[in-house]
């Protein structure tokens, strides 16, 4: 393949934001190239969404194996986990999808330029040999990769993603203090772990390692685990985690980490000033991520950034004409589906597709694949009240749902929040089995600005977990049937 030098659209970064944007751009008839320095599919496919879900699936099956008796089944001998094989499966899932992106680029006639891109002037980038060492040689840059050179495009979209944030003095060292990279490929099963931070990434790893048998302590600065979630949902999830044997310390911070040859001691300071020393094999630092805005030439071109992210409008446009940003590098929520959607909006606006709507961040769902799962969209009860809205709240417990009981998953809650005056659904929050699949029903409803009346008129199949969604709506209006 011979690369061109001039394109309509060049996208820097091939994560879910970048590669989806490239496909849409090509579909719209724009001559498109994507630049990638490390691995097609970005963090999501290689080190984020996908490999964690593969690990969590192994943990889930391990859990069911251990509880086979509850389902009337006997497993001869002891079910045990081979962490190397678990990791290998997870890496295999990643590799398969990584190859799939290569195929999609070819199919859509998107040129892949390999190397590290930097904006040199408006409408121009320079690509140099990548300076970044890959974490593992599994999804390598192809042997026939082409890239180094100067390329021009009318529109340049930054989709460079994000990387782990580090706290001063507790910087990850790859050996005793892990980021999500090392936590994804443990060479052996740690017996004990401290997880610093209880956002989605921290809690998913805490859940994985606890289910696999490690002693896990989670330290969270704020009063609730998964602090962005509705407080009631967080509390139910926390209770379940603690029942599984996880130790959770909230309103506390790790102030110092002492390292020994093969263990760490974390100094955990609670809000009353007491310090507890916790010794564990490893510490996972999960205190958030920061945008990859460095070495892109942004300062020289005057592209505005704020707190480590590029500043954009609802269509991904920066303050400099012809330069756009989407996905993690353009700020929270740092989620793959936000990145994809933002990219599609951005390139459709570039192509003047009629009726393109700006990004509506309040309708982006969030899912955490811990056990039990957590999923939400829209306003929490606290946020709705803070905003001065009069609301109606509906709740339905998993314990009253036939399918949940049949599945042996009777712990959880579906909570819905409506605007009292208009009946509009403004928030939905769930904890329990499969809620990450259920939430999309409420996302569609919110997108269509659905009211309680339309939801009550909707027929939900029986027996399903989704029936709880309707029951929760009915409960908000004093009409619940099965509770
Ligand atoms: C452990 C973990 C679990 C997660 N789970 C989920 C989940 O379940 N659901 C969810 O929605 N989100 C999840 N996320 C978040 C998700 O991975 C990100 O939101 C998503 O990857 C962002 O996509 P992106 O396209 O903006 O950037 P990225 O996926 O980060 O991709 C950016 C790409 O740009 C490349 N790049 C950067 N700079 C340059 C340069 N100068 N030149 C060339 N290439 C460059 C990088 O190599 C990378 O491939 C998870 C993240 C982690 C870490």
CSV table of C-alpha atoms in Angstrom, one decimal, residues 90-471:
chain,number,residue,atom,x,y,z
A,90,UNK,CA,-8.0,-12.2,28.3
A,91,UNK,CA,-5.0,-11.3,26.1
A,92,UNK,CA,-6.4,-13.6,23.4
A,93,UNK,CA,-9.7,-11.8,23.4
A,94,UNK,CA,-7.8,-8.5,23.0
A,95,UNK,CA,-5.7,-9.8,20.2
A,96,UNK,CA,-8.7,-11.0,18.3
A,97,UNK,CA,-10.4,-7.6,18.4
A,98,UNK,CA,-7.1,-5.8,17.7
A,99,UNK,CA,-6.8,-7.8,14.4
A,100,UNK,CA,-10.5,-7.0,13.7
A,101,UNK,CA,-9.7,-3.2,13.7
A,102,UNK,CA,-7.0,-3.8,11.1
A,103,UNK,CA,-9.6,-5.5,9.0
A,104,UNK,CA,-12.1,-2.7,9.5
A,105,UNK,CA,-9.6,-0.1,8.4
A,106,UNK,CA,-8.9,-2.0,5.2
A,107,UNK,CA,-12.5,-2.6,4.5
A,108,UNK,CA,-13.4,1.0,4.9
A,109,UNK,CA,-10.3,2.2,2.9
A,110,UNK,CA,-8.8,4.1,5.9
A,111,UNK,CA,-5.0,4.4,5.6
A,112,UNK,CA,-3.2,3.5,8.8
A,113,UNK,CA,-0.1,5.5,9.4
A,114,UNK,CA,2.2,4.0,12.1
A,115,UNK,CA,4.2,6.3,14.4
A,116,UNK,CA,3.9,9.2,16.7
A,117,UNK,CA,2.0,12.2,15.4
A,118,UNK,CA,2.6,15.9,16.3
A,119,UNK,CA,0.8,18.9,14.9
A,120,UNK,CA,3.4,21.0,13.0
A,121,UNK,CA,1.2,23.8,11.7
A,122,UNK,CA,-2.6,24.1,11.1
A,123,UNK,CA,-3.5,21.4,8.7
A,124,UNK,CA,-0.2,19.5,9.0
A,125,UNK,CA,1.2,16.7,11.1
A,126,UNK,CA,4.7,15.2,11.3
A,127,UNK,CA,4.9,11.5,12.2
A,128,UNK,CA,8.0,10.1,13.7
A,129,UNK,CA,9.1,6.7,14.9
A,130,UNK,CA,7.2,5.8,18.1
A,131,UNK,CA,9.0,6.6,21.3
A,132,UNK,CA,6.6,4.4,23.4
A,133,UNK,CA,7.6,0.9,24.4
A,134,UNK,CA,4.7,-1.4,24.1
A,135,UNK,CA,3.7,-3.1,27.4
A,136,UNK,CA,4.0,-6.5,25.7
A,137,UNK,CA,4.7,-7.7,22.2
A,138,UNK,CA,1.3,-9.2,21.8
A,139,UNK,CA,-0.4,-6.8,19.5
A,140,UNK,CA,2.7,-5.5,17.8
A,141,UNK,CA,3.0,-2.8,15.1
A,142,UNK,CA,2.9,-4.8,11.8
A,143,UNK,CA,6.2,-5.5,10.2
A,144,UNK,CA,5.3,-3.7,7.0
A,145,UNK,CA,4.1,-0.7,8.9
A,146,UNK,CA,4.6,2.7,7.2
A,147,UNK,CA,4.4,6.1,8.7
A,148,UNK,CA,7.2,8.5,9.2
A,149,UNK,CA,6.7,11.7,7.2
A,150,UNK,CA,4.7,14.8,6.9
A,151,UNK,CA,1.0,14.7,6.1
A,152,UNK,CA,-1.7,17.3,5.5
A,153,UNK,CA,-5.4,17.3,6.1
A,154,UNK,CA,-8.2,19.9,6.2
A,155,UNK,CA,-9.4,18.5,9.5
A,156,UNK,CA,-7.2,16.9,12.2
A,157,UNK,CA,-8.9,15.1,15.0
A,158,UNK,CA,-7.0,14.4,18.2
A,159,UNK,CA,-8.1,11.1,19.7
A,160,UNK,CA,-5.0,10.4,21.8
A,161,UNK,CA,-6.8,9.0,24.8
A,162,UNK,CA,-5.5,9.0,28.4
A,163,UNK,CA,-3.1,7.3,30.8
A,164,UNK,CA,-3.1,6.5,34.5
A,165,UNK,CA,-2.8,9.4,36.9
A,166,UNK,CA,-0.2,9.0,39.6
A,167,UNK,CA,-0.2,10.5,43.1
A,168,UNK,CA,3.1,12.1,44.1
A,169,UNK,CA,5.1,9.8,46.3
A,170,UNK,CA,3.0,6.8,45.4
A,171,UNK,CA,4.1,6.6,41.7
A,172,UNK,CA,3.5,3.2,40.1
A,173,UNK,CA,6.7,1.2,39.6
A,174,UNK,CA,5.4,-1.7,37.6
A,175,UNK,CA,6.5,-4.2,40.3
A,176,UNK,CA,4.9,-3.4,43.7
A,177,UNK,CA,2.7,-0.5,42.8
A,178,UNK,CA,0.6,-1.4,39.8
A,179,UNK,CA,-1.5,0.6,37.3
A,180,UNK,CA,-4.2,-1.1,35.3
A,181,UNK,CA,-1.5,-2.3,32.9
A,182,UNK,CA,0.2,-4.5,35.4
A,183,UNK,CA,-3.0,-5.4,37.2
A,184,UNK,CA,-4.3,-6.8,33.8
A,185,UNK,CA,-1.4,-9.3,33.4
A,186,UNK,CA,-0.3,-10.5,36.8
A,187,UNK,CA,2.5,-13.0,36.5
A,188,UNK,CA,1.1,-14.8,39.5
A,189,UNK,CA,-1.9,-14.4,41.8
A,190,UNK,CA,-1.2,-11.9,44.6
A,191,UNK,CA,-2.4,-13.1,47.9
A,192,UNK,CA,-3.3,-9.6,49.0
A,193,UNK,CA,-3.9,-6.2,47.5
A,194,UNK,CA,-4.6,-2.7,48.4
A,195,UNK,CA,-6.7,-0.9,45.8
A,196,UNK,CA,-6.3,2.9,46.0
A,197,UNK,CA,-9.4,4.5,44.5
A,198,UNK,CA,-12.9,3.0,44.1
A,199,UNK,CA,-14.0,4.3,40.7
A,200,UNK,CA,-15.0,1.9,38.0
A,201,UNK,CA,-11.4,0.8,37.3
A,202,UNK,CA,-10.4,0.3,40.9
A,203,UNK,CA,-13.6,-1.6,41.8
A,204,UNK,CA,-13.5,-3.9,38.8
A,205,UNK,CA,-10.0,-5.0,39.7
A,206,UNK,CA,-11.0,-5.2,43.4
A,207,UNK,CA,-13.9,-7.4,42.4
A,208,UNK,CA,-11.8,-9.6,40.1
A,209,UNK,CA,-9.0,-10.2,42.6
A,210,UNK,CA,-11.4,-10.8,45.5
A,211,UNK,CA,-13.4,-13.3,43.6
A,212,UNK,CA,-10.2,-15.1,42.6
A,213,UNK,CA,-9.3,-15.4,46.2
A,214,UNK,CA,-7.0,-12.5,47.1
A,215,UNK,CA,-7.5,-10.4,50.3
A,216,UNK,CA,-8.5,-7.0,49.0
A,217,UNK,CA,-8.6,-3.7,50.8
A,218,UNK,CA,-10.2,-0.7,49.0
A,219,UNK,CA,-9.3,2.8,50.1
A,220,UNK,CA,-11.5,5.6,48.9
A,221,UNK,CA,-11.2,9.3,49.7
A,222,UNK,CA,-14.9,10.1,49.4
A,223,UNK,CA,-17.7,8.8,51.6
A,224,UNK,CA,-19.0,6.2,49.1
A,225,UNK,CA,-17.5,3.6,46.8
A,226,UNK,CA,-18.0,4.4,43.1
A,227,UNK,CA,-18.5,8.0,44.2
A,228,UNK,CA,-20.2,9.1,41.0
A,229,UNK,CA,-23.1,6.7,41.5
A,230,UNK,CA,-26.3,7.2,43.4
A,231,UNK,CA,-25.5,6.9,47.1
A,232,UNK,CA,-28.2,4.3,47.7
A,233,UNK,CA,-26.8,2.1,44.9
A,234,UNK,CA,-23.2,2.5,46.2
A,235,UNK,CA,-24.3,1.5,49.7
A,236,UNK,CA,-26.0,-1.7,48.4
A,237,UNK,CA,-22.9,-2.6,46.3
A,238,UNK,CA,-20.6,-1.9,49.2
A,239,UNK,CA,-22.6,-4.2,51.4
A,240,UNK,CA,-22.3,-7.0,48.8
A,241,UNK,CA,-18.6,-6.4,48.4
A,242,UNK,CA,-18.1,-6.6,52.2
A,243,UNK,CA,-20.2,-9.8,52.4
A,244,UNK,CA,-17.7,-11.2,49.8
A,245,UNK,CA,-14.9,-10.4,52.2
A,246,UNK,CA,-13.6,-7.2,50.7
A,247,UNK,CA,-12.4,-4.6,53.2
A,248,UNK,CA,-13.5,-1.1,52.3
A,249,UNK,CA,-12.2,2.0,54.0
A,250,UNK,CA,-13.9,5.2,52.9
A,251,UNK,CA,-13.1,8.9,53.7
A,252,UNK,CA,-9.5,7.8,53.9
A,253,UNK,CA,-6.3,8.2,51.9
A,254,UNK,CA,-3.1,6.4,51.3
A,255,UNK,CA,-0.5,8.9,52.5
A,256,UNK,CA,2.6,6.8,52.1
A,257,UNK,CA,3.7,3.4,50.8
A,258,UNK,CA,6.7,1.6,52.2
A,259,UNK,CA,8.2,-1.0,49.9
A,260,UNK,CA,9.8,-4.3,51.0
A,261,UNK,CA,11.3,-6.9,48.6
A,262,UNK,CA,8.0,-8.4,47.7
A,263,UNK,CA,5.3,-6.5,49.5
A,264,UNK,CA,4.1,-3.0,50.4
A,265,UNK,CA,2.8,-1.3,53.5
A,266,UNK,CA,0.3,1.3,52.8
A,267,UNK,CA,-0.3,4.1,55.4
A,268,UNK,CA,-4.0,4.7,55.4
A,269,UNK,CA,-5.2,7.9,57.1
A,270,UNK,CA,-8.8,8.1,58.0
A,271,UNK,CA,-10.7,11.4,58.4
A,272,UNK,CA,-10.2,11.5,62.1
A,273,UNK,CA,-6.5,11.5,61.5
A,274,UNK,CA,-5.8,7.9,62.6
A,275,UNK,CA,-3.3,6.0,60.5
A,276,UNK,CA,-3.7,2.3,59.8
A,277,UNK,CA,-0.8,0.4,58.2
A,278,UNK,CA,-1.9,-2.3,55.8
A,279,UNK,CA,0.7,-4.7,54.4
A,280,UNK,CA,-0.1,-6.5,51.1
A,281,UNK,CA,1.6,-8.1,48.2
A,282,UNK,CA,0.8,-5.3,45.8
A,283,UNK,CA,-1.0,-1.9,45.6
A,284,UNK,CA,-3.1,-1.0,42.6
A,285,UNK,CA,-3.2,2.8,42.0
A,286,UNK,CA,-6.6,3.6,40.5
A,287,UNK,CA,-6.9,7.3,41.1
A,288,UNK,CA,-8.1,8.3,37.7
A,289,UNK,CA,-6.6,9.0,34.3
A,290,UNK,CA,-5.3,12.1,32.6
A,291,UNK,CA,-5.5,13.1,28.9
A,292,UNK,CA,-2.5,12.5,26.5
A,293,UNK,CA,-2.1,16.2,25.6
A,294,UNK,CA,1.7,16.3,25.7
A,295,UNK,CA,4.1,16.5,22.7
A,296,UNK,CA,1.2,17.1,20.3
A,297,UNK,CA,2.3,20.7,19.4
A,298,UNK,CA,-0.9,22.1,21.1
A,299,UNK,CA,0.8,25.0,22.9
A,300,UNK,CA,2.6,26.2,19.7
A,301,UNK,CA,-0.8,26.3,17.9
A,302,UNK,CA,-2.6,27.8,20.8
A,303,UNK,CA,-5.1,24.9,21.3
A,304,UNK,CA,-6.8,25.5,24.6
A,305,UNK,CA,-6.5,22.8,27.3
A,306,UNK,CA,-7.9,22.6,30.8
A,307,UNK,CA,-6.9,20.3,33.6
A,308,UNK,CA,-5.1,17.9,31.3
A,309,UNK,CA,-7.7,17.7,28.6
A,310,UNK,CA,-8.4,19.6,25.3
A,311,UNK,CA,-11.3,22.0,25.5
A,312,UNK,CA,-14.0,21.4,22.9
A,313,UNK,CA,-17.5,22.4,22.1
A,314,UNK,CA,-20.4,20.0,21.6
A,315,UNK,CA,-19.1,19.0,18.1
A,316,UNK,CA,-15.5,18.3,19.1
A,317,UNK,CA,-14.2,21.6,17.8
A,318,UNK,CA,-11.3,23.2,19.6
A,319,UNK,CA,-10.6,27.0,19.6
A,320,UNK,CA,-8.4,26.5,16.5
A,321,UNK,CA,-10.2,26.0,13.3
A,322,UNK,CA,-9.5,22.6,11.6
A,323,UNK,CA,-8.3,21.0,14.9
A,324,UNK,CA,-10.8,18.8,16.8
A,325,UNK,CA,-10.6,16.5,19.8
A,326,UNK,CA,-12.7,13.6,20.9
A,327,UNK,CA,-12.7,10.8,23.6
A,328,UNK,CA,-10.7,10.7,26.7
A,329,UNK,CA,-8.3,13.5,25.6
A,330,UNK,CA,-11.4,15.8,25.4
A,331,UNK,CA,-12.4,15.2,29.0
A,332,UNK,CA,-14.9,13.2,31.1
A,333,UNK,CA,-16.8,11.0,31.2
A,334,UNK,CA,-13.8,8.9,30.1
A,335,UNK,CA,-15.7,6.0,28.5
A,336,UNK,CA,-15.4,4.2,25.2
A,337,UNK,CA,-19.0,4.8,24.1
A,338,UNK,CA,-18.7,8.5,24.8
A,339,UNK,CA,-15.5,8.6,22.7
A,340,UNK,CA,-17.2,6.8,19.8
A,341,UNK,CA,-20.3,9.0,19.8
A,342,UNK,CA,-18.3,12.2,20.2
A,343,UNK,CA,-16.2,11.1,17.2
A,344,UNK,CA,-19.2,10.4,15.0
A,345,UNK,CA,-20.8,13.8,15.9
A,346,UNK,CA,-17.5,15.5,15.1
A,347,UNK,CA,-17.0,14.0,11.7
A,348,UNK,CA,-20.6,14.3,10.7
A,349,UNK,CA,-20.5,18.0,11.6
A,350,UNK,CA,-17.3,18.3,9.4
A,351,UNK,CA,-19.1,16.7,6.6
A,352,UNK,CA,-22.2,18.9,7.1
A,353,UNK,CA,-24.5,16.0,7.6
A,354,UNK,CA,-28.0,17.6,8.3
A,355,UNK,CA,-29.4,17.5,11.8
A,356,UNK,CA,-26.3,16.6,13.8
A,357,UNK,CA,-26.9,17.1,17.5
A,358,UNK,CA,-24.2,18.2,19.9
A,359,UNK,CA,-23.1,15.8,22.5
A,360,UNK,CA,-25.5,15.5,25.5
A,361,UNK,CA,-23.3,14.3,28.3
A,362,UNK,CA,-26.3,13.9,30.7
A,363,UNK,CA,-27.5,10.9,28.7
A,364,UNK,CA,-24.3,8.9,28.6
A,365,UNK,CA,-24.7,5.6,30.6
A,366,UNK,CA,-22.0,4.4,32.9
A,367,UNK,CA,-21.4,0.7,33.7
A,368,UNK,CA,-19.2,-1.0,36.2
A,369,UNK,CA,-18.8,-4.8,35.7
A,370,UNK,CA,-18.0,-5.7,39.3
A,371,UNK,CA,-20.0,-8.3,41.1
A,372,UNK,CA,-22.7,-7.1,41.6
A,373,UNK,CA,-22.8,-5.0,38.5
A,374,UNK,CA,-23.7,-1.3,38.7
A,375,UNK,CA,-25.2,0.8,35.9
A,376,UNK,CA,-26.7,4.2,35.6
A,377,UNK,CA,-27.8,7.1,33.4
A,378,UNK,CA,-28.9,10.6,34.2
A,379,UNK,CA,-29.2,12.4,37.5
A,380,UNK,CA,-28.7,10.8,40.9
A,381,UNK,CA,-31.3,11.5,43.5
A,382,UNK,CA,-28.8,13.9,45.3
A,383,UNK,CA,-28.0,15.7,42.1
A,384,UNK,CA,-31.6,16.1,41.1
A,385,UNK,CA,-32.4,17.6,44.5
A,386,UNK,CA,-29.3,19.8,44.4
A,387,UNK,CA,-30.6,21.2,41.1
A,388,UNK,CA,-33.8,22.2,42.9
A,389,UNK,CA,-36.0,19.7,41.1
A,390,UNK,CA,-39.1,18.2,42.6
A,391,UNK,CA,-38.8,14.5,42.0
A,392,UNK,CA,-40.6,11.2,42.3
A,393,UNK,CA,-38.4,8.1,43.1
A,394,UNK,CA,-39.3,4.5,42.3
A,395,UNK,CA,-37.5,1.4,43.6
A,396,UNK,CA,-37.8,-2.3,42.9
A,397,UNK,CA,-35.7,-4.9,44.7
A,398,UNK,CA,-34.2,-7.9,42.9
A,399,UNK,CA,-35.6,-10.1,45.8
A,400,UNK,CA,-39.1,-9.6,44.4
A,401,UNK,CA,-38.3,-10.6,40.8
A,402,UNK,CA,-39.0,-14.1,39.6
A,403,UNK,CA,-36.1,-14.3,37.1
A,404,UNK,CA,-33.6,-12.9,39.6
A,405,UNK,CA,-34.6,-15.6,42.1
A,406,UNK,CA,-34.4,-18.3,39.4
A,407,UNK,CA,-30.9,-17.1,38.5
A,408,UNK,CA,-29.9,-17.2,42.1
A,409,UNK,CA,-29.2,-13.5,41.9
A,410,UNK,CA,-31.7,-12.0,44.2
A,411,UNK,CA,-29.7,-9.0,45.6
A,412,UNK,CA,-30.0,-5.7,43.9
A,413,UNK,CA,-32.1,-2.6,43.2
A,414,UNK,CA,-33.6,-0.8,40.2
A,415,UNK,CA,-34.2,2.9,41.0
A,416,UNK,CA,-35.8,5.5,38.8
A,417,UNK,CA,-36.1,9.2,39.2
A,418,UNK,CA,-38.8,11.3,37.5
A,419,UNK,CA,-39.4,15.0,37.3
A,420,UNK,CA,-42.5,15.4,39.4
A,421,UNK,CA,-44.0,18.2,37.2
A,422,UNK,CA,-43.5,16.7,33.8
A,423,UNK,CA,-43.2,13.0,34.5
A,424,UNK,CA,-39.9,12.9,32.5
A,425,UNK,CA,-37.5,10.2,33.4
A,426,UNK,CA,-34.3,12.0,34.5
A,427,UNK,CA,-32.3,9.3,36.1
A,428,UNK,CA,-32.0,5.5,36.4
A,429,UNK,CA,-29.7,3.6,38.7
A,430,UNK,CA,-29.2,-0.1,39.1
A,431,UNK,CA,-27.2,-2.6,41.1
A,432,UNK,CA,-27.4,-6.4,40.6
A,433,UNK,CA,-27.0,-9.1,38.0
A,434,UNK,CA,-26.9,-8.1,34.3
A,435,UNK,CA,-27.8,-4.4,35.0
A,436,UNK,CA,-25.1,-3.4,32.5
A,437,UNK,CA,-27.2,-4.9,29.8
A,438,UNK,CA,-30.5,-3.6,31.2
A,439,UNK,CA,-29.5,0.1,31.5
A,440,UNK,CA,-29.8,0.7,27.7
A,441,UNK,CA,-33.6,0.4,27.9
A,442,UNK,CA,-33.6,3.5,30.1
A,443,UNK,CA,-31.0,5.2,28.0
A,444,UNK,CA,-33.3,4.9,24.9
A,445,UNK,CA,-36.2,6.1,27.1
A,446,UNK,CA,-34.3,9.2,28.2
A,447,UNK,CA,-33.1,10.0,24.8
A,448,UNK,CA,-36.7,10.0,23.6
A,449,UNK,CA,-37.6,12.2,26.6
A,450,UNK,CA,-40.0,9.5,27.7
A,451,UNK,CA,-42.4,10.1,30.6
A,452,UNK,CA,-43.8,7.7,33.2
A,453,UNK,CA,-46.9,7.2,31.2
A,454,UNK,CA,-45.2,5.8,28.1
A,455,UNK,CA,-43.0,3.5,30.2
A,456,UNK,CA,-46.1,2.2,32.0
A,457,UNK,CA,-47.7,1.5,28.7
A,458,UNK,CA,-44.7,-0.5,27.5
A,459,UNK,CA,-45.0,-4.3,27.7
A,460,UNK,CA,-41.9,-6.0,29.3
A,461,UNK,CA,-41.3,-9.7,28.7
A,462,UNK,CA,-41.8,-12.2,31.5
A,463,UNK,CA,-39.8,-13.6,33.1
A,464,UNK,CA,-37.0,-11.2,32.8
A,465,UNK,CA,-34.9,-8.9,34.9
A,466,UNK,CA,-36.2,-6.1,32.8
A,467,UNK,CA,-39.6,-6.4,34.5
A,468,UNK,CA,-38.0,-4.7,37.4
A,469,UNK,CA,-37.5,-1.6,35.3
A,470,UNK,CA,-41.3,-1.3,34.8
A,471,UNK,CA,-42.0,-2.1,38.4
